[in-house]
Structures are given as C-alpha cells and as structure tokens.
Coordinates of N, CA, C and O in Angstrom, one line a residue:
X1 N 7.2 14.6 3.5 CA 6.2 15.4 4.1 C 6.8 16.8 4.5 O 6.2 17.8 4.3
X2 N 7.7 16.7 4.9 CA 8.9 18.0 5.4 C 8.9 18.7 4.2 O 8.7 19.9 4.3
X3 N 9.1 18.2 2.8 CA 9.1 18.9 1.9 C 8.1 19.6 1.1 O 8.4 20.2 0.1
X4 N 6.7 19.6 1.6 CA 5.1 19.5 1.6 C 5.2 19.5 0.0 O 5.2 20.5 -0.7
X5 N 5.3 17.8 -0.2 CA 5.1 17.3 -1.9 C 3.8 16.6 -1.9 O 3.6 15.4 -2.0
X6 N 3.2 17.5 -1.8 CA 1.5 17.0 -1.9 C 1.2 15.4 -2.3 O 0.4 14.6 -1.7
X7 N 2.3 14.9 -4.2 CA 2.0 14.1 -4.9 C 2.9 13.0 -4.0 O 2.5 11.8 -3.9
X8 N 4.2 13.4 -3.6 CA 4.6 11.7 -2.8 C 3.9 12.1 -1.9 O 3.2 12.4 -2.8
X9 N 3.5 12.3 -1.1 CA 2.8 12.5 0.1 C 1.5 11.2 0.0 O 1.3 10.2 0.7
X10 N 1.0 11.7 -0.9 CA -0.1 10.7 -1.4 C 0.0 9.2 -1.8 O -0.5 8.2 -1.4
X11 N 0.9 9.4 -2.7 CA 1.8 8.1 -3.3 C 2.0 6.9 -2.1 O 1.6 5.8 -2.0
X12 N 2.9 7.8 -1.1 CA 3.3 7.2 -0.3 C 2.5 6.7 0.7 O 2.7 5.5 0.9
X13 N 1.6 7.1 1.3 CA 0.6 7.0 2.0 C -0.2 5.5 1.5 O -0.6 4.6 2.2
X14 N -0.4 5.6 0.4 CA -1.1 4.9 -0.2 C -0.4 3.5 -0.2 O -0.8 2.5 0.1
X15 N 0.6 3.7 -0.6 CA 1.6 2.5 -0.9 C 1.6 2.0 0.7 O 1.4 0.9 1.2
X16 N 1.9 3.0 1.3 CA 2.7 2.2 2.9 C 1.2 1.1 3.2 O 1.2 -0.2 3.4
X17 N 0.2 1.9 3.2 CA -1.5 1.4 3.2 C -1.4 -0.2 2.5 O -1.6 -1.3 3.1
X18 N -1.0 0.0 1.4 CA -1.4 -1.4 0.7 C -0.2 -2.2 1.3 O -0.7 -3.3 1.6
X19 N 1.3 -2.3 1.5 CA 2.0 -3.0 2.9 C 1.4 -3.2 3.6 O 1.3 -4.4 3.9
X20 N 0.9 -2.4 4.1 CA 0.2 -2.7 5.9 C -0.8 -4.1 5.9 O -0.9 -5.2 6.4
X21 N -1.7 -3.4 4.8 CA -2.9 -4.3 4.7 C -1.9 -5.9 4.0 O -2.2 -7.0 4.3
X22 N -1.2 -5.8 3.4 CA -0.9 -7.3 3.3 C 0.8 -7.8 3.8 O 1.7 -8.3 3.2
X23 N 0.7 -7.3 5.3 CA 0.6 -8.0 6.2 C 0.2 -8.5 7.3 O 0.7 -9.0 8.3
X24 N -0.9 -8.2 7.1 CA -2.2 -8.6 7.9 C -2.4 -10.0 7.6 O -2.3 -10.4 6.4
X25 N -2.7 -11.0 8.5 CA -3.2 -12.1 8.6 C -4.7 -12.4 7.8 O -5.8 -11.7 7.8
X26 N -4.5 -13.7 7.0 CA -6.2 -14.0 6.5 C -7.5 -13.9 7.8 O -6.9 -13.7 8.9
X27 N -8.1 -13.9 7.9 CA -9.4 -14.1 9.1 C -9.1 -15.7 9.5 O -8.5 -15.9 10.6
X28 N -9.3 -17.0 8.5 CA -9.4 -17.9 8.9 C -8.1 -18.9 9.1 O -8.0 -20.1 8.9
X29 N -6.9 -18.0 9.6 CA -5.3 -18.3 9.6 C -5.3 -18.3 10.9 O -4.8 -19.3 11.4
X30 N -5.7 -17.3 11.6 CA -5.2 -17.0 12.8 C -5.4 -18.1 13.7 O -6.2 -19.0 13.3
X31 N -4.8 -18.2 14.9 CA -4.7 -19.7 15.9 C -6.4 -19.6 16.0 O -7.1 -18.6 15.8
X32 N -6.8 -21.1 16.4 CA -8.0 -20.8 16.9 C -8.2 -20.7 18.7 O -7.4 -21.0 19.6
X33 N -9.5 -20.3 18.5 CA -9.9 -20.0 19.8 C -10.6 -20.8 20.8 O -11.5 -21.5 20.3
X34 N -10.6 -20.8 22.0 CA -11.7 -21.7 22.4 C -13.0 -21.3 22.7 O -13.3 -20.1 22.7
X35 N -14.0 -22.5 22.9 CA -15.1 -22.1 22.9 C -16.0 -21.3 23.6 O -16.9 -20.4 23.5
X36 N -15.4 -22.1 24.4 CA -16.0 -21.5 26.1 C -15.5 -20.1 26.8 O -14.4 -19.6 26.6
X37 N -16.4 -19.6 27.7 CA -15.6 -18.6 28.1 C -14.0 -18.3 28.9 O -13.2 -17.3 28.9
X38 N -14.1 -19.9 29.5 CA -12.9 -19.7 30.4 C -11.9 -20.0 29.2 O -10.7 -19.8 29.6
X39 N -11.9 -20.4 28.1 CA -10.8 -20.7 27.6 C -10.2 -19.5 26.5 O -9.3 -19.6 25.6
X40 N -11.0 -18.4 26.9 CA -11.0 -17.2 26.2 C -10.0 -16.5 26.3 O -9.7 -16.7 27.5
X41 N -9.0 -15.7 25.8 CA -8.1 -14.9 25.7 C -8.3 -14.0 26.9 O -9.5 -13.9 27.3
X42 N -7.1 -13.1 27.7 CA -7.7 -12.4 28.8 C -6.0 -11.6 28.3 O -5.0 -12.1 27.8
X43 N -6.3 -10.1 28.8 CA -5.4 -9.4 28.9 C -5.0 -8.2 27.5 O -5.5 -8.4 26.3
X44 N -4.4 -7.3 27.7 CA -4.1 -6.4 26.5 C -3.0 -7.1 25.8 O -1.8 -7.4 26.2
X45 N -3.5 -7.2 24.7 CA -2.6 -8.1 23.5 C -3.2 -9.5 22.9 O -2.8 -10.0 21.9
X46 N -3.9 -9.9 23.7 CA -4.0 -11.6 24.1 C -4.7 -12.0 22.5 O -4.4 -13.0 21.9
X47 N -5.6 -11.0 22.0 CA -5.9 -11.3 20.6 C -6.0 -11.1 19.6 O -6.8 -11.2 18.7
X48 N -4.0 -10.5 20.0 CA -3.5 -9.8 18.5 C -2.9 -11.4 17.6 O -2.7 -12.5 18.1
X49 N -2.9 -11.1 16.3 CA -2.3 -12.5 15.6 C -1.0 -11.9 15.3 O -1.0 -10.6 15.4
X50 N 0.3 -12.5 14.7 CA 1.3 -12.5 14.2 C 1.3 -11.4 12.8 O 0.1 -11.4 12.3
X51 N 1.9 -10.8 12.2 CA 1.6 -10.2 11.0 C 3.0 -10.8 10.6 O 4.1 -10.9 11.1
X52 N 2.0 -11.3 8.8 CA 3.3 -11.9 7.6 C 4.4 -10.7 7.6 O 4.4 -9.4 7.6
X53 N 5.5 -11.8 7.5 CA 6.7 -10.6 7.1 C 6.8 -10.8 5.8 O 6.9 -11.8 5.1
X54 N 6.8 -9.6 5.5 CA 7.1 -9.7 3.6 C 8.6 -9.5 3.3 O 9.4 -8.9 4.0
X55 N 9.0 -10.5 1.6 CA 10.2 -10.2 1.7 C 10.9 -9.0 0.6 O 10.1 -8.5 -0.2
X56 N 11.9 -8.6 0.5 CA 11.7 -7.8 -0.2 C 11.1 -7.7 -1.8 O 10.8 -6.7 -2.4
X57 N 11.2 -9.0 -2.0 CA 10.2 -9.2 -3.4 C 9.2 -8.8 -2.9 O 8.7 -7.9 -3.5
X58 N 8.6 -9.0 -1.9 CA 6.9 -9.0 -2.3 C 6.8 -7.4 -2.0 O 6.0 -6.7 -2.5
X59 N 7.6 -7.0 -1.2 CA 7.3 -5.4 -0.7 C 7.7 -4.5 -2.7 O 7.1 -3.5 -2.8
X60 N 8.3 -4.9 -3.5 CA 8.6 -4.7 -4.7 C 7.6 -5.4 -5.3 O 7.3 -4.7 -6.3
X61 N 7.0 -6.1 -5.3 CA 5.8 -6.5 -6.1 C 4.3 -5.8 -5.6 O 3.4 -6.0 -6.4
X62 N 4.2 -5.3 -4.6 CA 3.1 -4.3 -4.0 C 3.5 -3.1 -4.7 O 2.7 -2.6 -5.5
X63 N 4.7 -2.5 -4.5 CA 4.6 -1.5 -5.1 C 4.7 -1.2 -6.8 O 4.5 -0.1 -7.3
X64 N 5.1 -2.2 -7.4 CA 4.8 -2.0 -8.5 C 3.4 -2.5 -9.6 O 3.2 -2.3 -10.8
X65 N 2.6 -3.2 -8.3 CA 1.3 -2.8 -8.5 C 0.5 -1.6 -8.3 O -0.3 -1.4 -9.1
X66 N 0.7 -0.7 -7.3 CA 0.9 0.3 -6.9 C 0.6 1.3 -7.9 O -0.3 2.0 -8.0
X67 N 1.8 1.2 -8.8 CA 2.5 1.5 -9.8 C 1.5 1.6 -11.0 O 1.1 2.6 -11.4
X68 N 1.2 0.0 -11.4 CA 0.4 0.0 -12.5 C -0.9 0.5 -12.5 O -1.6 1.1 -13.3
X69 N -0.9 0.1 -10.9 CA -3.0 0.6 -10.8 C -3.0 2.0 -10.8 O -4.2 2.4 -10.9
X70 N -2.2 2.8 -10.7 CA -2.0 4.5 -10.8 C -1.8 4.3 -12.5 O -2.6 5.2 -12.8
X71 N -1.5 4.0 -13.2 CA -1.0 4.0 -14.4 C -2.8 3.6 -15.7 O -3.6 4.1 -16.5
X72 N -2.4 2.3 -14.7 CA -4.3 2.1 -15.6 C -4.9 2.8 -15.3 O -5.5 3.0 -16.3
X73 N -5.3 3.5 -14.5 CA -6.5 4.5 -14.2 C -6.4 5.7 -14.6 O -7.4 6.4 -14.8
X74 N -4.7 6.2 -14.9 CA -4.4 7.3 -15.5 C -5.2 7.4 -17.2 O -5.7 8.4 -17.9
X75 N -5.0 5.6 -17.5 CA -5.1 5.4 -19.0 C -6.8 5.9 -19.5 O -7.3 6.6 -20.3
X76 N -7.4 5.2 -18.4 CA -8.9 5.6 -18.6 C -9.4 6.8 -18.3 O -10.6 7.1 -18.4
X77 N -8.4 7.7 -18.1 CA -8.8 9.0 -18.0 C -8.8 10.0 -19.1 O -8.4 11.2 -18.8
X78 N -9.2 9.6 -20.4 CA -8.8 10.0 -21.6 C -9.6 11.5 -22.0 O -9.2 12.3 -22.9
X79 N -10.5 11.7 -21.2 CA -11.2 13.2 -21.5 C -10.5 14.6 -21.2 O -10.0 14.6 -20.0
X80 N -10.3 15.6 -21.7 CA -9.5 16.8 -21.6 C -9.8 16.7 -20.2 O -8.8 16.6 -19.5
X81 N -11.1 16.7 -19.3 CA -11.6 17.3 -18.5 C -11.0 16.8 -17.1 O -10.9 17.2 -16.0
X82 N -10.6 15.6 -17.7 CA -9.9 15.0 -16.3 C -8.2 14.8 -16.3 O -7.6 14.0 -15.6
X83 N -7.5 15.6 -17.2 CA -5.9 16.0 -17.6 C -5.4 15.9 -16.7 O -4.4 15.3 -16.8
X84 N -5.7 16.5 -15.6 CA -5.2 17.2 -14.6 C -4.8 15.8 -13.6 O -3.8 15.5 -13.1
X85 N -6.2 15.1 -13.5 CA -6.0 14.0 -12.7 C -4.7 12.7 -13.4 O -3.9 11.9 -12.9
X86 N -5.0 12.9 -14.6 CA -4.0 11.9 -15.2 C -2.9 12.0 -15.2 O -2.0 11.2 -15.0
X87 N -2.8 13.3 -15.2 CA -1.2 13.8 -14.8 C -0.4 13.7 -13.2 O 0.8 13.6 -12.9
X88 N -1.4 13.9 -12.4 CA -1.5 13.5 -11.0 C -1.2 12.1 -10.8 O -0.1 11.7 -10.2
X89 N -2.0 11.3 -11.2 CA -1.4 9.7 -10.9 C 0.0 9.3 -11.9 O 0.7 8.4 -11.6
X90 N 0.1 9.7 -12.8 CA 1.4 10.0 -13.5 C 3.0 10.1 -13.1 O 4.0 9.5 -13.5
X91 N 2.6 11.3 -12.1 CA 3.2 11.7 -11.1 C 3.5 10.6 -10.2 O 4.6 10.2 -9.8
X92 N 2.4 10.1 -9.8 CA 2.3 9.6 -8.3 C 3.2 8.1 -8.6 O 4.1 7.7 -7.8
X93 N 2.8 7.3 -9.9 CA 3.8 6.8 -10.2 C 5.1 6.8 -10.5 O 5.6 5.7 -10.3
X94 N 6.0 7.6 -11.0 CA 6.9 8.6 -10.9 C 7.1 8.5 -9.0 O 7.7 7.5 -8.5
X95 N 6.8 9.0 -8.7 CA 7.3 8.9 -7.6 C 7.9 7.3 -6.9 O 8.9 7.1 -6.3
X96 N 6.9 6.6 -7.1 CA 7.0 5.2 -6.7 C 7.8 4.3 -7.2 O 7.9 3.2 -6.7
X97 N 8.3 4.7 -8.1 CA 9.4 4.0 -9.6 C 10.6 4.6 -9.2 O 11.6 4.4 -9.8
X98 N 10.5 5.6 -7.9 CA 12.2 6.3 -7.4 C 12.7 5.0 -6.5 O 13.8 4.4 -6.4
X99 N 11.0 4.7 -5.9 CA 11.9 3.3 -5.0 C 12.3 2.2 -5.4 O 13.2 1.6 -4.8
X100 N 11.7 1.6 -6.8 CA 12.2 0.7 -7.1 C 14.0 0.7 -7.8 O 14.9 -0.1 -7.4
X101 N 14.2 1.7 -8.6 CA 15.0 2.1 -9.3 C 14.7 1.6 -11.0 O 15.3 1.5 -12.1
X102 N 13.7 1.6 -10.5 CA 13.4 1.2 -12.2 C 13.0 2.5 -13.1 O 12.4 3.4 -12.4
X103 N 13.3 3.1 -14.6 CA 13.3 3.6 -15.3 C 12.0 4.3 -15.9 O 11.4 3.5 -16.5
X104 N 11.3 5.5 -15.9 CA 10.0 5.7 -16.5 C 9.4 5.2 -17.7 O 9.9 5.4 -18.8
X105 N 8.5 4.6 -17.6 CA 7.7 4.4 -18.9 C 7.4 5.6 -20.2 O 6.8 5.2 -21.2

C-alpha cells in the first residue's frame, strides 16, 4: 500500500477477503443455542463462534485459487476491447505467485 501498487493492492485485498471468509464457521456448525429466553447468550462477545484455523496448505490452496480464478477470467477476456483488463488480472496473478514462490505460467 505504502508503495501505492494499485494492482497488489487489489490482489491482496482480495486474497486476504477470500482467508477471512473461509475461516468463518458454517451457519449450522456453530454450538447450539437455547430456546428460551433465559437460556440466551448475554453480554459483548457471548455470540461470537470460534473461527477455523487454516493450515498452511489450505492458506496455499486459497490462494492459488485466487490465482486461477484471476487467470480464467483473464482467458475469457479475448476481445481487443477488454486487453487492458486481461492484463490487469495477469498482473494480479503475478503478484500472488510472489507468495507462493511458484514460477509464472
């Protein structure tokens, strides 16, 4: 960000996004609740759930999804008119293949 690189800026953003969201708990995982009122949660915090810890595989397998789905969508961008964007998610890939240390396509 300090470096104002527009394209990791984006990359990154995106990627950290798709982390976050999966380690988010399913809906029907979390502890259950009771029914009634008194057996209701009380207080700040009381009905947060646990978030999965990912391990470093999976944090490397998000992002090299990441990776592809910037890549396929580059592919379908085959019209002169949209170059500009293909080269943008190109990029954006590129950037995200720094973290893995894997080699460009």
């Amino acid at each position: 960000m300090r470096a104002r690189d527009k394209v990791a800026v984006r990359a990154l953003r995106a990627t950290l996004a798709a982390l976050d969201n999966a380690q988010a708990v399913p809906v029907g995982a979390a502890e259950p609740r009771g029914l009634s009122i008194e057996e209701s949660p009380v207080g700040a915090g009381a009905t947060e759930a646990v978030r999965r810890e990912l391990s470093e595989g999976d944090m490397a397998d998000i992002v090299r999804a990441e990776i592809a789905e910037r890549l396929a969508a580059a592919g379908e961008l085959t019209s002169p008119a949209h170059a500009d964007r293909a080269a943008l998610l190109h990029q954006e890939a590129a950037v995200l293949r720094r973290f893995l240390d894997e080699p460009a396509e």
